[in-house]
mmCIF file of C-alpha atoms in Angstrom:
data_model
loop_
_atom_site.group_PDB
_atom_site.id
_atom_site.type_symbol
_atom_site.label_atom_id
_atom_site.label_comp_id
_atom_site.label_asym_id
_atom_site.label_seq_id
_atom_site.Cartn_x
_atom_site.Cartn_y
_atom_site.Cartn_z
ATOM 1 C CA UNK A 20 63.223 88.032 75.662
ATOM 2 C CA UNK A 21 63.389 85.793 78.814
ATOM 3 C CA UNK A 22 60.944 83.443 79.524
ATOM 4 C CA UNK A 23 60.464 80.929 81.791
ATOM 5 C CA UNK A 24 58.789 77.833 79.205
ATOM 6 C CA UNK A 25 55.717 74.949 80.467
ATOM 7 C CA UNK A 26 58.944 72.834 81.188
ATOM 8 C CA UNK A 27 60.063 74.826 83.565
ATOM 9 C CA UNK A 28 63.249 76.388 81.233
ATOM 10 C CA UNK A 29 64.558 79.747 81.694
ATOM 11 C CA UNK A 30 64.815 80.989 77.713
ATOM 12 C CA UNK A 31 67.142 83.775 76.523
ATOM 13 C CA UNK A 32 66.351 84.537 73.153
ATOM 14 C CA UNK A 33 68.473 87.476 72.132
ATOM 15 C CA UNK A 34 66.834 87.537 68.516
ATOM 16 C CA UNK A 35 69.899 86.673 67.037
ATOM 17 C CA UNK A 36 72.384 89.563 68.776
ATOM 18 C CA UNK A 37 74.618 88.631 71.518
ATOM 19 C CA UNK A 38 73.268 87.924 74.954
ATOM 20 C CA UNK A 39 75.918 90.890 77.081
ATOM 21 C CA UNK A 40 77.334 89.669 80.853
ATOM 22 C CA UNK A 41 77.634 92.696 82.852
ATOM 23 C CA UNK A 42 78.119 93.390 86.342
ATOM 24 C CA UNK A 43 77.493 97.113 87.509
ATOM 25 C CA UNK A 44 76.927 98.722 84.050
ATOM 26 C CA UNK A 45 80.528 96.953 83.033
ATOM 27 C CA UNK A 46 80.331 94.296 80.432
ATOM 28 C CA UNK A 47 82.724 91.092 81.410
ATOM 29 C CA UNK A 48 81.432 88.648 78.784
ATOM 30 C CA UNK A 49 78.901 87.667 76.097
ATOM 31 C CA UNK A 50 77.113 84.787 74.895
ATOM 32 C CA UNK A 51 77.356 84.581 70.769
ATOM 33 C CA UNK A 52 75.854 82.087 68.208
ATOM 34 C CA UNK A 53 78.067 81.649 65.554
ATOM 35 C CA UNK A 54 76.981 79.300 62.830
ATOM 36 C CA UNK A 55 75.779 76.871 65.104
ATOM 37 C CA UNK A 56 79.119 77.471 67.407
ATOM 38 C CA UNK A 57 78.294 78.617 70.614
ATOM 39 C CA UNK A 58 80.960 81.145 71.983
ATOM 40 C CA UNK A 59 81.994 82.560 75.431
ATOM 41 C CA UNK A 60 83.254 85.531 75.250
ATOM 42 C CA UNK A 61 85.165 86.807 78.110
ATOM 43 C CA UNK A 62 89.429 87.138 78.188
ATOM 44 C CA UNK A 63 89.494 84.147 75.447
ATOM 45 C CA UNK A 64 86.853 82.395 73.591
ATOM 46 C CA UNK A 65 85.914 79.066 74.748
ATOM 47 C CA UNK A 66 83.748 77.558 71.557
ATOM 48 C CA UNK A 67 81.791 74.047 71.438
ATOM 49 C CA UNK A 68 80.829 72.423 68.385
ATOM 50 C CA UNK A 69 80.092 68.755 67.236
ATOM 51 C CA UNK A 70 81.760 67.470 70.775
ATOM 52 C CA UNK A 71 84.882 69.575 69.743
ATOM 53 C CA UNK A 72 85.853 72.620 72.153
ATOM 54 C CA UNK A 73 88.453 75.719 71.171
ATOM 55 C CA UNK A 74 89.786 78.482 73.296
ATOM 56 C CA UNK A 75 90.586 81.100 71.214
ATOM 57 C CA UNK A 76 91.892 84.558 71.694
ATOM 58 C CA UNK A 77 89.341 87.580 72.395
ATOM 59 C CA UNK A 78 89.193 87.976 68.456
ATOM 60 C CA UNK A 79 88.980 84.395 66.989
ATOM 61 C CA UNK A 80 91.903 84.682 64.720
ATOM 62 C CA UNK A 81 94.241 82.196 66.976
ATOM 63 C CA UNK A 82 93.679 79.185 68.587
ATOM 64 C CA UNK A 83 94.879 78.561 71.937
ATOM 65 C CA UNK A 84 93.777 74.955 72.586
ATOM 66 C CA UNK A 85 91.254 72.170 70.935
ATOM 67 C CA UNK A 86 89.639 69.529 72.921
ATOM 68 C CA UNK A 87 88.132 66.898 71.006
ATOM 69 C CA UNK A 88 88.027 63.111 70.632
ATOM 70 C CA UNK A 89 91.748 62.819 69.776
ATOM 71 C CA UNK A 90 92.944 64.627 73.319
ATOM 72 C CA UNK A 91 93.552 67.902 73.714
ATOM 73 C CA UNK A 92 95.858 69.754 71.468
ATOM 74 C CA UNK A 93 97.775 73.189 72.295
ATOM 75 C CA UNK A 94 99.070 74.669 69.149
ATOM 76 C CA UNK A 95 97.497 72.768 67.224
ATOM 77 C CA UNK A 96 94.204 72.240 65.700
ATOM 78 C CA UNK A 97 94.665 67.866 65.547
ATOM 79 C CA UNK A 98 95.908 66.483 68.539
ATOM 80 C CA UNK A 99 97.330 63.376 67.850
ATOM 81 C CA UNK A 100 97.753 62.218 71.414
ATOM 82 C CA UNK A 101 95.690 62.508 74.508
ATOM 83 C CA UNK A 102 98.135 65.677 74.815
ATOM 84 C CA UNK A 103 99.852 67.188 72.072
ATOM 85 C CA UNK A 104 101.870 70.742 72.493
ATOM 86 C CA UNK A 105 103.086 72.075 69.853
ATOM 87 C CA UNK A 106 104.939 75.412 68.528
ATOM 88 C CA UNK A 107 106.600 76.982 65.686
ATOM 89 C CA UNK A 108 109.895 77.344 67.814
ATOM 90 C CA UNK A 109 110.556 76.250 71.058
ATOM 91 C CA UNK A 110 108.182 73.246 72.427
ATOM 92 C CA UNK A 111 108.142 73.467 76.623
ATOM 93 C CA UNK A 112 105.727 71.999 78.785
ATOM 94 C CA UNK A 113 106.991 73.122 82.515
ATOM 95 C CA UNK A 114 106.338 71.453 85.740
ATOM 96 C CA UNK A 115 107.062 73.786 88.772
ATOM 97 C CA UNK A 116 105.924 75.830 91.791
ATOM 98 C CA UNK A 117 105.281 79.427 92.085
ATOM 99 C CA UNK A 118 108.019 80.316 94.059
ATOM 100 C CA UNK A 119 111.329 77.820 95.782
ATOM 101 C CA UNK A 120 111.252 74.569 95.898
ATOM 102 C CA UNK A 121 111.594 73.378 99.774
ATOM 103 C CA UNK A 122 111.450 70.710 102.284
ATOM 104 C CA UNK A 123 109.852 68.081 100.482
ATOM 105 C CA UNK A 124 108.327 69.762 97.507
ATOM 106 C CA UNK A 125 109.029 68.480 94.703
ATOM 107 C CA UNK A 126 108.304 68.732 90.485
ATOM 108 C CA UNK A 127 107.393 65.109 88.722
ATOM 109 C CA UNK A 128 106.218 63.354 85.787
ATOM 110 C CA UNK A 129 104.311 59.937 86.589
ATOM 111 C CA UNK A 130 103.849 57.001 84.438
ATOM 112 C CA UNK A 131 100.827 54.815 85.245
ATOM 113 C CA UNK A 132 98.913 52.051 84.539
ATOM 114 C CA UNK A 133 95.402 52.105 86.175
ATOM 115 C CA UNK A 134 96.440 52.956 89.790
ATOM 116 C CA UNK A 135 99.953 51.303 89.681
ATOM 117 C CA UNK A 136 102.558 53.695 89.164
ATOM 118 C CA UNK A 137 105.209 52.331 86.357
ATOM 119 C CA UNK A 138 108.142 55.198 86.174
ATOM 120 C CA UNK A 139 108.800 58.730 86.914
ATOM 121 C CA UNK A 140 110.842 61.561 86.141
ATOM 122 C CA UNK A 141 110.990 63.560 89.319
ATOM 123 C CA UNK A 142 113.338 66.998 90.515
ATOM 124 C CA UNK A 143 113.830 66.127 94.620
ATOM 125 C CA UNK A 144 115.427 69.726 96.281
ATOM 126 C CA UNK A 145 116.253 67.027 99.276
ATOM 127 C CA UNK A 146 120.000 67.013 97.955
ATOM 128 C CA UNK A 147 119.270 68.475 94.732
ATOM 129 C CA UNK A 148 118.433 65.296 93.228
ATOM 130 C CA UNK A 149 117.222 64.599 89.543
ATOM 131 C CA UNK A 150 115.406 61.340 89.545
ATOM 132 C CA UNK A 151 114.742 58.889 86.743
ATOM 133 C CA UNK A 152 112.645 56.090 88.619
ATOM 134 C CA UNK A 153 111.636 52.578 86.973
ATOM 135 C CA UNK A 154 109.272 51.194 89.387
ATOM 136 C CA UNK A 155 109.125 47.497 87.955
ATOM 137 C CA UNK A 156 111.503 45.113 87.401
ATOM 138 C CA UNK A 157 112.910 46.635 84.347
ATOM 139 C CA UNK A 158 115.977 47.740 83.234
ATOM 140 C CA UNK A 159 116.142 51.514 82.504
ATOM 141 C CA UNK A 160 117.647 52.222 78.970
ATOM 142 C CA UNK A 161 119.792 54.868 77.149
ATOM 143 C CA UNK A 162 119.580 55.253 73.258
ATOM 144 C CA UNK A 163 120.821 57.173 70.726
ATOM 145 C CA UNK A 164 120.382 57.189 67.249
ATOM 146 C CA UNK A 165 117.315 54.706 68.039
ATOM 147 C CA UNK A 166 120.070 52.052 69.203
ATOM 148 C CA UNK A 167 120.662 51.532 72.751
ATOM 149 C CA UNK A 168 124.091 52.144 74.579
ATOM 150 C CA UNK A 169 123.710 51.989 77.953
ATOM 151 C CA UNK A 170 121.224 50.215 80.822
ATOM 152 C CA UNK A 171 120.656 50.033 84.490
ATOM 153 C CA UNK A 172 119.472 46.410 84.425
ATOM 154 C CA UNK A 173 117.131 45.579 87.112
ATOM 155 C CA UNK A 174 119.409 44.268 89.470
ATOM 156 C CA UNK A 175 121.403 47.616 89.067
ATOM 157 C CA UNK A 176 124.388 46.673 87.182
ATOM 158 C CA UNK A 177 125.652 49.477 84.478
ATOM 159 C CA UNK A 178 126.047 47.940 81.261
ATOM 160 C CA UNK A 179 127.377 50.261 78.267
ATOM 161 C CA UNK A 180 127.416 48.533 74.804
ATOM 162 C CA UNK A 181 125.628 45.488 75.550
ATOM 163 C CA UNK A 182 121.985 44.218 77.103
ATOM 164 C CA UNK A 183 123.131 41.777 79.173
ATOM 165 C CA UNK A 184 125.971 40.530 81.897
ATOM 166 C CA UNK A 185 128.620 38.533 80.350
ATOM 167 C CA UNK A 186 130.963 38.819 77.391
#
């Protein structure tokens, strides 16, 4: 039924079936409600429940991405960051064009606080240049096995195996 309500709403009421999109005798979508879950069905399912979203595949049996309080999650169901990728194998998030980089396009990472830009990670095709910018007076670090062996310090000395000028 469709009817247009004393408030002035437009009401679908599909009698519990699912309300079909089609465009010249073609179905593209549907509208489902599924235990209180209301889906979009087109290429993926795009569910919202309780403030917590899901895009799942055409089927329901994976999920693509969650976005809830936490962040939002891809791969997994609790994000536990503002974003959180995850995979079984190989974990790659990918910053790039379409096509070349040229001229002065460029691939980045940026670290902010507010408006004021703290640090980036940034590929420059000007010279083929791989960036790692501190943007503050700060030294920039390099650690491994969570103890740190080398530093840029802020006034751009190199320092391996110590924090600090001197002996």
């Amino acid at each position: 039924d469709l009817t247009l309500d004393v408030a002035g709403d437009i009401v679908l009421d599909a009698d519990g079936a699912d309300i079909i999109l089609k465009d010249g005798g073609s179905t593209f979508g549907t509208l489902t409600n599924s235990g209180g879950t209301f889906v979009v069905n087109a290429n993926t399912n795009i569910n919202t429940k309780a403030g917590i979203h899901t895009f799942d595949n055409t089927d329901g049996s994976s999920e693509y991405m969650r976005i809830n309080s936490s962040g939002v999650g891809i791969g997994t169901s609790s994000p536990s960051g503002v974003l959180d990728v995850r995979n079984g194998t190989t974990q790659q998030v990918i910053i790039g064009n379409s096509g070349s980089y040229t001229g002065s396009e460029y691939g980045e990472l940026l670290f902010k606080e507010s408006s004021t830009e703290l640090a980036r990670v940034k590929w420059n095709p000007s010279g083929n240049t791989f960036q790692l910018i501190n943007k503050i007076a700060g030294p920039l670090t390099f650690s491994t096995s969570d103890t740190e062996r080398m530093r840029i310090d802020s006034s751009g000395n190199l320092l391996v195996g110590k924090t600090s000028q001197g002996v």
